[in-house]
Amino acid sequence: MIDTIKFLFERDTWQELYDSMSKNKLRTIVTMIGVWWGILLLIGLLGSAKGMENSFNRLFSNFATNSVFIWGNNTSKPFKGFQEGRWVRLSLNDTDKIRDNVPGVEFVVPRSQTQGLVTKNLLSGNFSIAGDYPLLDKVEKKKLIHGRFINQTDIEEKRKVVVIEEDAYKQLFEKDAEAIGDYVLINNINFKVVGIYKSSNISMGPTTDMHIPFTTFQAMYNRGDKIGWMIITGKTGYDIVQLEEDAKLLIKNLNSIHPEDNRALGSANAGKEIAKVTGFLKGMQFLTWFVGIATLIAGVFAIGNILLITVKERTKEIGVRRALGATPFEIKRQIVVEAVFITLVAGLFGIISGGWILILLDYKYGQGAEAVLVNASVSIAIVFVALIILVTLGSLIGLIPAFKATSIKPIEALREE
């Protein structure tokens, strides 16, 4: 081990390495390009995959991704005296029972919504108005620009307050007008504006322009305990698909719906759909590793081939060294060092190039709220692993020409023309 370390610091070692590489510079450069391209491809693809994952996570950062939406439809089967075609109206009782009896439920958020004319002085518009609980802000976080969201006091006192979306604000108020504390007319009733929020690029459920307290909505539109739909979120570790099935089965029991009636309840499982996207991202990362490492292996094998040619060209030189007392280990060591050096230099250039590629991708596609790649980057740990793979492959591939070199008998090598 000590002899090997000394060998690496000897001037003759690197002089011989330089002479070997400079005898055919073009061949050496072309060989190194294979490894350079492999590591560049690995870094570039892994960084891009990470950027897509970051973009996806940012896109859904304001939502509880393990959520399911359930609403009522027409029944398709008669059951317990009820005819086919009965309209199923979900209720607050359904949400309470689900919260108390379905394992794994974290939140159950009842919602109601309608379209209505909203006016402010001479300005007006037709907007979607939802009755909501403060709990909605935990399931679907609102990006508040000014003010606040609905609170529990609003619910308990049935306050006439409203939280409006930014575009609705622009349509109803003059430019730069102070809306917080001002009033708008909803269904000819004055509602005080307490918050303005920015709409998200993606919506889970129907688009909503305005939110008012759920209790106020139910009283104003005479909905009683009937709701439009509900959002159910699952706790960490629970299967959202199973949770959806359990919740729908319970609703069917509570509302006298045939257990095999698949039309009576509509649902959209956000957790299931998002899992498909995350699965795709994981598959893409695996494919990236596979393609990158396969390209690396191909490049390293090219180095092995070039060293085999070099050994053949240096047959007489090796024979002389053997005749002068060089041991097989010393011959092998020199060849392996050449392989590792070429691999490492090409790999370092690839890592640097890959880093610049990611910087350019971030500059072009990673800026702004709608960025496709957010912080496209590769961790130091991955770069370190890539270097270890390179050195390992370079050492292993260097053993092939090394054994070839030591298999030559000195007397036969000296006879080579």
Coordinates of C-alpha atoms in Angstrom, one line a residue:
M1 CA 0.0 0.0 0.0
I2 CA 2.8 2.4 0.9
D3 CA 4.7 1.5 -2.3
T4 CA 1.6 2.3 -4.3
I5 CA 1.2 5.7 -2.7
K6 CA 4.9 6.5 -3.4
F7 CA 4.3 5.3 -6.9
L8 CA 1.6 7.8 -7.4
F9 CA 3.8 10.7 -6.3
E10 CA 6.8 9.7 -8.5
R11 CA 7.5 11.9 -11.5
D12 CA 8.3 8.9 -13.7
T13 CA 4.8 7.6 -13.2
W14 CA 3.1 10.7 -14.6
Q15 CA 5.7 11.2 -17.3
E16 CA 5.0 7.7 -18.6
L17 CA 1.3 8.4 -18.4
Y18 CA 1.8 11.6 -20.4
D19 CA 3.9 9.8 -23.0
S20 CA 1.3 7.0 -23.4
M21 CA -1.6 9.5 -23.9
S22 CA 0.3 11.9 -26.1
K23 CA 1.3 9.2 -28.6
N24 CA -2.2 9.2 -30.0
K25 CA -3.9 12.4 -28.7
L26 CA -7.0 12.1 -31.0
R27 CA -7.7 8.5 -29.9
T28 CA -7.4 9.4 -26.3
I29 CA -9.7 12.5 -26.6
V30 CA -12.3 10.5 -28.5
T31 CA -12.2 7.8 -25.9
M32 CA -12.6 10.3 -23.0
I33 CA -15.6 11.8 -24.7
G34 CA -17.6 8.6 -24.1
V35 CA -17.1 8.9 -20.3
W36 CA -17.6 12.7 -20.4
W37 CA -20.9 12.3 -22.2
G38 CA -22.1 9.5 -19.9
I39 CA -21.5 11.5 -16.7
L40 CA -22.9 14.7 -18.3
L41 CA -26.0 12.8 -19.3
L42 CA -26.4 11.3 -15.8
I43 CA -26.0 14.7 -14.1
G44 CA -28.2 16.5 -16.6
L45 CA -31.1 13.9 -16.5
L46 CA -31.0 13.5 -12.7
G47 CA -31.0 17.3 -12.2
S48 CA -33.9 17.7 -14.7
A49 CA -35.9 14.9 -13.0
K50 CA -35.3 16.6 -9.6
G51 CA -36.4 19.9 -11.1
M52 CA -39.7 18.4 -12.4
E53 CA -40.3 16.8 -8.9
N54 CA -39.7 20.2 -7.2
S55 CA -42.1 21.8 -9.7
F56 CA -44.7 19.2 -9.0
N57 CA -44.3 19.6 -5.2
R58 CA -44.6 23.4 -5.4
L59 CA -47.6 23.1 -7.6
F60 CA -49.4 21.0 -5.0
S61 CA -47.8 22.6 -1.9
N62 CA -51.1 24.2 -1.0
F63 CA -53.2 21.1 -1.2
A64 CA -53.6 18.0 0.9
T65 CA -52.6 15.6 -1.8
N66 CA -54.1 12.5 -0.1
S67 CA -57.7 13.8 -0.6
V68 CA -60.9 12.4 -2.1
F69 CA -64.0 14.4 -3.3
I70 CA -67.4 12.8 -3.0
W71 CA -70.8 14.1 -4.2
G72 CA -74.3 12.8 -4.9
N73 CA -75.7 11.7 -8.2
N74 CA -78.8 9.8 -9.4
T75 CA -79.2 6.2 -8.2
S76 CA -79.1 3.5 -10.9
K77 CA -80.8 0.7 -8.8
P78 CA -84.0 0.6 -6.7
F79 CA -83.4 -0.2 -3.0
K80 CA -85.5 -0.4 0.1
G81 CA -88.6 1.0 -1.5
F82 CA -86.8 3.8 -3.3
Q83 CA -87.1 3.9 -7.1
E84 CA -84.2 4.1 -9.6
G85 CA -83.2 7.7 -10.5
R86 CA -83.5 9.2 -7.0
W87 CA -81.2 12.1 -6.5
V88 CA -78.8 11.6 -3.6
R89 CA -78.3 14.7 -1.4
L90 CA -75.4 14.5 1.0
S91 CA -75.8 16.0 4.4
L92 CA -73.8 17.2 7.4
N93 CA -74.8 13.9 9.2
D94 CA -72.9 12.0 6.5
T95 CA -69.7 14.0 7.2
D96 CA -70.0 13.5 10.9
K97 CA -70.5 9.8 10.6
I98 CA -67.5 9.5 8.2
R99 CA -65.3 11.5 10.6
D100 CA -66.3 9.3 13.5
N101 CA -66.4 5.9 11.9
V102 CA -64.0 5.6 9.0
P103 CA -60.4 4.7 10.0
G104 CA -57.6 6.9 8.8
V105 CA -59.7 10.0 8.2
E106 CA -57.9 13.3 9.2
F107 CA -60.4 15.9 7.9
V108 CA -63.9 15.9 6.5
V109 CA -64.8 19.3 4.9
P110 CA -68.4 19.8 3.8
R111 CA -68.9 22.4 1.0
S112 CA -71.8 24.0 -0.8
Q113 CA -71.6 26.2 -3.9
T114 CA -73.8 28.2 -6.3
Q115 CA -73.6 30.8 -9.0
G116 CA -74.7 34.3 -8.1
L117 CA -74.8 37.9 -9.2
V118 CA -72.4 40.1 -7.1
T119 CA -72.4 43.8 -7.4
K120 CA -70.4 46.8 -6.2
N121 CA -71.9 50.1 -7.0
L122 CA -72.2 50.1 -10.8
L123 CA -69.8 47.1 -11.3
S124 CA -71.1 43.6 -11.2
G125 CA -70.4 40.0 -12.3
N126 CA -71.7 36.5 -12.1
F127 CA -69.4 34.5 -9.8
S128 CA -69.2 31.1 -8.1
I129 CA -69.9 31.5 -4.4
A130 CA -69.0 28.7 -1.9
G131 CA -70.1 28.2 1.7
D132 CA -67.0 27.0 3.6
Y133 CA -65.5 26.2 7.0
P134 CA -62.1 27.5 8.2
L135 CA -60.9 23.9 7.8
L136 CA -60.8 24.3 4.0
D137 CA -57.7 26.5 4.5
K138 CA -55.9 23.4 5.9
V139 CA -56.9 21.2 3.0
E140 CA -56.7 23.8 0.2
K141 CA -54.4 26.6 1.4
K142 CA -55.4 30.0 0.1
K143 CA -52.6 32.4 -1.0
L144 CA -53.9 35.4 0.8
I145 CA -52.9 38.8 -0.6
H146 CA -54.7 40.9 1.9
G147 CA -56.8 40.2 5.0
R148 CA -57.8 36.7 6.3
F149 CA -59.8 33.6 5.5
I150 CA -63.1 32.6 7.2
N151 CA -62.7 31.9 10.9
Q152 CA -64.7 30.0 13.5
T153 CA -66.4 33.1 14.9
D154 CA -67.8 33.8 11.4
I155 CA -69.3 30.3 11.4
E156 CA -70.8 30.5 14.9
E157 CA -72.3 34.0 14.4
K158 CA -73.3 33.4 10.8
R159 CA -71.5 36.6 9.8
K160 CA -72.0 38.2 6.4
V161 CA -68.3 38.3 5.4
V162 CA -66.7 37.2 2.2
V163 CA -63.2 36.3 0.9
I164 CA -62.8 37.0 -2.8
E165 CA -60.5 35.9 -5.5
E166 CA -58.1 38.4 -7.0
D167 CA -59.7 38.5 -10.5
A168 CA -63.1 39.0 -8.8
Y169 CA -61.7 41.9 -6.9
K170 CA -60.4 43.5 -10.1
Q171 CA -63.8 43.1 -11.7
L172 CA -65.7 44.6 -8.8
F173 CA -63.4 47.3 -7.5
E174 CA -61.6 50.2 -9.1
K175 CA -57.9 49.9 -9.6
D176 CA -55.9 50.0 -6.3
A177 CA -59.1 50.5 -4.4
E178 CA -59.1 49.4 -0.7
A179 CA -61.4 46.4 -0.6
I180 CA -60.8 45.1 2.9
G181 CA -63.6 46.4 5.1
D182 CA -65.7 47.5 2.2
Y183 CA -68.9 45.7 1.1
V184 CA -70.3 43.9 -1.9
L185 CA -73.9 42.8 -2.6
I186 CA -74.4 39.0 -2.9
N187 CA -78.0 38.0 -3.5
N188 CA -78.9 41.6 -2.6
I189 CA -77.3 41.2 0.9
N190 CA -74.3 43.2 2.0
F191 CA -71.2 41.2 2.7
K192 CA -68.1 42.7 4.2
V193 CA -64.8 41.8 2.4
V194 CA -62.3 40.4 4.9
G195 CA -59.8 38.8 2.5
I196 CA -58.4 38.7 -1.0
Y197 CA -56.6 35.7 -2.3
K198 CA -54.6 34.7 -5.4
S199 CA -56.0 31.8 -7.4
S200 CA -53.8 28.7 -7.8
N201 CA -52.6 27.4 -11.1
I202 CA -54.3 24.1 -10.3
S203 CA -57.7 23.6 -8.6
M204 CA -58.9 20.6 -6.7
G205 CA -62.6 20.6 -7.2
P206 CA -64.9 23.2 -8.7
T207 CA -63.4 26.7 -9.2
T208 CA -64.5 29.2 -6.6
D209 CA -64.5 33.0 -6.9
M210 CA -65.8 33.8 -3.4
H211 CA -66.0 32.1 0.0
I212 CA -68.6 32.9 2.7
P213 CA -69.2 31.2 6.0
F214 CA -70.9 27.8 5.6
T215 CA -73.6 28.6 8.1
T216 CA -74.4 31.9 6.4
F217 CA -74.5 30.2 3.0
Q218 CA -76.9 27.4 4.2
A219 CA -79.3 30.0 5.8
M220 CA -79.2 32.4 2.8
Y221 CA -79.9 29.7 0.2
N222 CA -82.2 27.6 2.5
R223 CA -80.0 24.5 2.2
G224 CA -80.7 23.2 5.8
D225 CA -78.2 20.4 6.5
K226 CA -77.7 19.4 2.8
I227 CA -74.3 19.9 1.3
G228 CA -73.0 20.0 -2.3
W229 CA -70.0 17.7 -1.8
M230 CA -67.3 16.9 0.8
I231 CA -63.5 16.7 0.8
I232 CA -62.0 13.8 2.8
T233 CA -58.3 13.7 3.6
G234 CA -56.5 10.7 4.9
K235 CA -53.8 10.5 7.6
T236 CA -50.3 9.6 6.7
G237 CA -49.8 5.9 6.1
Y238 CA -53.4 5.2 5.2
D239 CA -54.5 4.0 1.7
I240 CA -56.6 6.8 0.2
V241 CA -58.2 4.4 -2.2
Q242 CA -59.4 2.2 0.6
L243 CA -60.5 5.2 2.6
E244 CA -62.7 6.3 -0.4
E245 CA -64.3 2.9 -0.6
D246 CA -65.1 2.8 3.1
A247 CA -66.5 6.4 3.1
K248 CA -68.8 5.6 0.0
L249 CA -70.0 2.4 1.6
L250 CA -70.9 4.2 4.8
I251 CA -72.8 6.9 2.8
K252 CA -74.7 4.3 0.9
N253 CA -75.8 2.7 4.2
L254 CA -76.9 6.0 5.7
N255 CA -78.8 7.0 2.6
S256 CA -80.4 3.6 1.7
I257 CA -78.4 3.2 -1.5
H258 CA -77.9 -0.2 -3.1
P259 CA -74.3 -1.4 -2.2
E260 CA -73.6 -2.2 -5.8
D261 CA -75.0 1.1 -7.2
N262 CA -71.9 2.6 -8.8
R263 CA -73.7 5.7 -10.2
A264 CA -75.3 7.1 -7.0
L265 CA -72.1 8.6 -5.7
G266 CA -69.5 10.5 -7.7
S267 CA -66.0 10.8 -6.6
A268 CA -62.6 12.0 -7.6
N269 CA -59.5 10.6 -5.8
A270 CA -56.8 13.3 -5.9
G271 CA -54.4 11.1 -3.9
K272 CA -54.8 8.3 -6.5
E273 CA -54.1 10.6 -9.4
I274 CA -51.2 12.3 -7.7
A275 CA -49.7 8.9 -6.9
K276 CA -49.6 8.1 -10.6
V277 CA -47.6 11.3 -11.2
T278 CA -45.2 10.6 -8.3
G279 CA -44.8 7.0 -9.6
F280 CA -44.0 8.4 -13.0
L281 CA -41.3 10.7 -11.5
K282 CA -39.8 7.8 -9.6
G283 CA -39.8 5.7 -12.8
M284 CA -38.1 8.5 -14.7
Q285 CA -35.4 8.8 -12.0
F286 CA -34.8 5.0 -12.2
L287 CA -34.6 5.3 -16.0
T288 CA -32.2 8.2 -15.7
W289 CA -29.8 6.2 -13.5
F290 CA -30.1 3.2 -15.9
V291 CA -29.4 5.3 -19.0
G292 CA -26.6 7.3 -17.3
I293 CA -24.8 4.3 -15.9
A294 CA -25.2 2.3 -19.1
T295 CA -23.6 5.2 -21.0
L296 CA -20.8 5.4 -18.4
I297 CA -20.1 1.7 -18.7
A298 CA -20.0 2.0 -22.5
G299 CA -17.5 4.9 -22.2
V300 CA -15.3 3.1 -19.7
F301 CA -15.3 0.0 -21.9
A302 CA -14.0 2.2 -24.7
I303 CA -11.1 3.2 -22.4
G304 CA -10.4 -0.5 -21.8
N305 CA -10.3 -1.0 -25.6
I306 CA -7.9 1.9 -26.1
L307 CA -5.6 0.6 -23.4
L308 CA -5.6 -2.9 -25.0
I309 CA -4.4 -1.2 -28.2
T310 CA -1.8 0.7 -26.3
V311 CA -0.5 -2.4 -24.6
K312 CA -0.2 -4.1 -28.0
E313 CA 1.8 -1.1 -29.3
R314 CA 4.0 -1.1 -26.2
T315 CA 4.7 -4.8 -26.3
K316 CA 8.5 -4.3 -26.8
E317 CA 8.6 -1.7 -24.1
I318 CA 6.9 -4.0 -21.6
G319 CA 9.3 -6.8 -22.6
V320 CA 12.3 -4.6 -21.8
R321 CA 10.8 -3.5 -18.5
R322 CA 10.2 -7.1 -17.6
A323 CA 13.7 -8.1 -18.6
L324 CA 15.1 -5.3 -16.4
G325 CA 13.3 -6.7 -13.4
A326 CA 9.8 -5.0 -13.4
T327 CA 7.3 -7.3 -11.6
P328 CA 3.9 -8.1 -13.1
F329 CA 2.3 -6.1 -10.2
E330 CA 4.3 -3.0 -11.3
I331 CA 3.2 -3.4 -14.9
K332 CA -0.5 -3.9 -13.9
R333 CA -0.3 -0.9 -11.5
Q334 CA 0.8 1.4 -14.3
I335 CA -1.9 0.3 -16.7
V336 CA -4.7 0.6 -14.0
V337 CA -3.4 4.1 -13.0
E338 CA -3.7 5.1 -16.7
A339 CA -7.3 3.8 -16.8
V340 CA -8.4 5.5 -13.6
F341 CA -6.7 8.8 -14.6
I342 CA -8.4 8.9 -18.0
T343 CA -11.8 7.9 -16.5
L344 CA -11.5 10.4 -13.6
V345 CA -10.5 13.4 -15.8
A346 CA -13.2 12.7 -18.3
G347 CA -15.7 12.3 -15.4
L348 CA -14.7 15.6 -13.7
F349 CA -15.2 17.4 -17.0
G350 CA -18.6 15.7 -17.3
I351 CA -19.6 16.8 -13.8
I352 CA -18.6 20.4 -14.5
S353 CA -20.4 20.4 -17.9
G354 CA -23.5 18.8 -16.3
G355 CA -23.5 21.5 -13.6
W356 CA -23.4 24.3 -16.3
I357 CA -26.2 22.5 -18.2
L358 CA -28.4 22.6 -15.0
I359 CA -27.6 26.3 -14.5
L360 CA -28.7 27.1 -18.0
L361 CA -31.9 25.0 -17.6
D362 CA -32.7 26.8 -14.3
Y363 CA -32.1 30.1 -16.0
K364 CA -34.4 29.3 -19.0
Y365 CA -37.1 27.1 -17.5
G366 CA -36.8 27.5 -13.7
Q367 CA -37.9 31.1 -13.2
G368 CA -41.3 32.4 -12.4
A369 CA -44.5 31.0 -10.8
E370 CA -45.1 28.7 -13.7
A371 CA -41.6 27.2 -14.0
V372 CA -41.3 23.8 -15.5
L373 CA -38.1 22.9 -13.7
V374 CA -37.7 24.3 -10.2
N375 CA -34.1 24.3 -8.8
A376 CA -32.9 21.6 -11.2
S377 CA -29.9 20.3 -9.3
V378 CA -28.0 17.2 -8.1
S379 CA -26.9 16.7 -4.6
I380 CA -23.2 16.4 -3.6
A381 CA -23.9 12.9 -2.4
I382 CA -25.0 11.9 -5.9
V383 CA -21.9 13.5 -7.5
F384 CA -19.8 11.6 -5.0
V385 CA -21.5 8.3 -5.8
A386 CA -21.0 9.0 -9.5
L387 CA -17.3 9.6 -8.9
I388 CA -17.0 6.3 -6.9
I389 CA -18.7 4.5 -9.7
L390 CA -16.3 6.0 -12.2
V391 CA -13.2 5.1 -10.2
T392 CA -14.5 1.6 -9.6
L393 CA -15.3 1.0 -13.2
G394 CA -12.0 2.6 -14.3
S395 CA -10.0 0.3 -12.0
L396 CA -11.9 -2.8 -13.1
I397 CA -11.7 -2.1 -16.8
G398 CA -8.0 -1.3 -16.4
L399 CA -7.3 -4.8 -15.1
I400 CA -8.2 -6.3 -18.5
P401 CA -5.2 -4.7 -20.4
A402 CA -3.1 -5.0 -17.3
F403 CA -3.4 -8.8 -17.3
K404 CA -2.9 -8.7 -21.0
A405 CA 0.4 -6.8 -20.5
T406 CA 1.7 -9.2 -17.8
S407 CA 0.8 -12.3 -19.9
I408 CA 3.5 -11.3 -22.4
K409 CA 6.7 -13.2 -21.8
P410 CA 9.8 -10.9 -21.8
I411 CA 11.7 -13.0 -24.4
E412 CA 8.6 -13.1 -26.8
A413 CA 8.1 -9.3 -26.3
L414 CA 11.7 -8.6 -27.2
R415 CA 11.2 -10.6 -30.5
E416 CA 8.2 -8.5 -31.5
E417 CA 8.9 -6.4 -34.6

